[in-house]
mmCIF file of C-alpha atoms in Angstrom:
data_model
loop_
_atom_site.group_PDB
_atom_site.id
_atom_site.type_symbol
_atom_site.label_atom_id
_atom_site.label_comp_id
_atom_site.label_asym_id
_atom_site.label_seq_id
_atom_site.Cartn_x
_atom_site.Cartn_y
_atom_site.Cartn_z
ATOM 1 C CA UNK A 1 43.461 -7.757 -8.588
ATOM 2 C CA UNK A 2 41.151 -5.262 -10.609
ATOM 3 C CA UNK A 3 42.500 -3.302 -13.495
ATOM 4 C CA UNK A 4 43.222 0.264 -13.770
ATOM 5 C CA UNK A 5 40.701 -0.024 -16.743
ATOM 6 C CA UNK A 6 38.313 -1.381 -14.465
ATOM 7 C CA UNK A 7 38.782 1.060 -12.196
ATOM 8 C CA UNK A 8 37.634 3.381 -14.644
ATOM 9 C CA UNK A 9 34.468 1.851 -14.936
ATOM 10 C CA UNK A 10 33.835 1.490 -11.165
ATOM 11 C CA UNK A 11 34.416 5.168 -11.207
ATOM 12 C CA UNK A 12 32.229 5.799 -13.733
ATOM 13 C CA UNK A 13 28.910 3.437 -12.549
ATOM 14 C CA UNK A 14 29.820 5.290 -8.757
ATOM 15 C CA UNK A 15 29.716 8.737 -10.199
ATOM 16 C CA UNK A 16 26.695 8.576 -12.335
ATOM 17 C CA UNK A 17 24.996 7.062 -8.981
ATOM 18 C CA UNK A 18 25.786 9.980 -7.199
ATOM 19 C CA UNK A 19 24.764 12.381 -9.471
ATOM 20 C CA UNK A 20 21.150 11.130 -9.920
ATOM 21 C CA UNK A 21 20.577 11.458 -6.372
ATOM 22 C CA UNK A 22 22.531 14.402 -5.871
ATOM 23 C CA UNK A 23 20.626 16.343 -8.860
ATOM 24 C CA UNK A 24 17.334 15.134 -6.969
ATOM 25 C CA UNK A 25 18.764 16.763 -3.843
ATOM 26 C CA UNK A 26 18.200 13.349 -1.709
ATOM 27 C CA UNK A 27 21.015 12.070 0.276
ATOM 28 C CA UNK A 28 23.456 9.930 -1.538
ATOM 29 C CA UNK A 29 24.873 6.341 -0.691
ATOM 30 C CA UNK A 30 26.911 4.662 -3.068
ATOM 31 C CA UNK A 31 27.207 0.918 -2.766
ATOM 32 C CA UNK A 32 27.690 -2.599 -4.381
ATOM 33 C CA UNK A 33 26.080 -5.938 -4.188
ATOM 34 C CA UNK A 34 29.256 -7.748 -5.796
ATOM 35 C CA UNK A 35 31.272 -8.909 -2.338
ATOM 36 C CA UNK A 36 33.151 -11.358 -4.534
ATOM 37 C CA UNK A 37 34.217 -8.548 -6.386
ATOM 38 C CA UNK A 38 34.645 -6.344 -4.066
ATOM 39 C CA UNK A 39 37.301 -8.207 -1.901
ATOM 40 C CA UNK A 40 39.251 -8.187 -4.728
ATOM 41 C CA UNK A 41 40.450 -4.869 -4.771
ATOM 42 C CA UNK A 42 43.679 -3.806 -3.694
ATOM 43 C CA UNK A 43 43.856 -0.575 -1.163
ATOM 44 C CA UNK A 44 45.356 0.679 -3.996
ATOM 45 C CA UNK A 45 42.967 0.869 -6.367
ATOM 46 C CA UNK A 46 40.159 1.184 -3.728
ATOM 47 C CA UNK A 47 42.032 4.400 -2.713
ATOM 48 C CA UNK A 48 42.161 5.249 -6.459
ATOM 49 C CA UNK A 49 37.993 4.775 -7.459
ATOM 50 C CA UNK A 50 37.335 6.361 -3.812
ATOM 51 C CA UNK A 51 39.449 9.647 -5.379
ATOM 52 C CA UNK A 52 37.995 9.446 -8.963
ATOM 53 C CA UNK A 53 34.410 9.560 -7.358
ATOM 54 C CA UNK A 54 35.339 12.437 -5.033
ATOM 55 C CA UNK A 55 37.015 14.524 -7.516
ATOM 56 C CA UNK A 56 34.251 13.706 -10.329
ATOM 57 C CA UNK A 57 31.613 15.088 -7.614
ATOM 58 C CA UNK A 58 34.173 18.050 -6.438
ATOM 59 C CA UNK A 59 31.670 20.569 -8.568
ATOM 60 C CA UNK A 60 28.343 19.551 -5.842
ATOM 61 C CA UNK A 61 30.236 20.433 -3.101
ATOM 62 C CA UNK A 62 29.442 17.011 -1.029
ATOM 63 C CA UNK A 63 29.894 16.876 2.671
ATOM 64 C CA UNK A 64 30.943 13.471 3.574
ATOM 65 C CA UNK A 65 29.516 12.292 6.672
ATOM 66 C CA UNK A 66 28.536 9.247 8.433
ATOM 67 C CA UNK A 67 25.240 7.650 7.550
ATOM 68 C CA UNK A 68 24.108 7.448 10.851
ATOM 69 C CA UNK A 69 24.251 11.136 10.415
ATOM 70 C CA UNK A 70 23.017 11.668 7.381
ATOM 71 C CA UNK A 71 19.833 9.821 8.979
ATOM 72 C CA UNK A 72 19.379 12.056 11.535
ATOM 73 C CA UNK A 73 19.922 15.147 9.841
ATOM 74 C CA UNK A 74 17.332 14.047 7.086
ATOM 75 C CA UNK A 75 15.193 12.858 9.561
ATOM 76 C CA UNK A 76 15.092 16.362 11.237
ATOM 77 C CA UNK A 77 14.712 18.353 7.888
ATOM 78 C CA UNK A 78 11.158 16.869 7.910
ATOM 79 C CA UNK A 79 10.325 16.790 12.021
ATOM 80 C CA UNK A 80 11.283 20.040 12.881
ATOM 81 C CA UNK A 81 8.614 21.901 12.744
ATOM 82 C CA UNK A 82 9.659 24.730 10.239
#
């Protein structure tokens, strides 16, 4: 089980990845190598780093979508023509 305290830092590393791509206007994908790790969180406290992430990034505005879209919608910012 992970820690509230750990937690924190999960929130923390997630936000700060965010931001760098967000303040470079590219799209955004946060992810982990550490399965191990990973499968070790309870729905609990996935729910809770999910929610510190979201509300730490409330101030960009994000639209959450699926990556497949993301793709395509980047992809047709530099095909269209315009």
């Amino acid at each position: 089980m992970v820690s509230g305290q750990r937690c924190g830092g999960s929130i923390s590393r997630a936000t700060q990845m965010a931001k760098r791509t967000l303040d470079s206007m590219v799209m955004t994908t946060i992810f982990s190598h550490e399965l191990q790790y990973i499968s070790q969180i309870s729905a609990g406290n996935w729910q809770a780093i999910l929610q510190g992430v979201a509300n730490n990034l409330a101030s960009y505005n994000p639209q959450y979508v699926t990556l497949d879209y993301a793709c395509q919608y980047v992809r047709a910012t530099h095909t269209s023509g315009s």
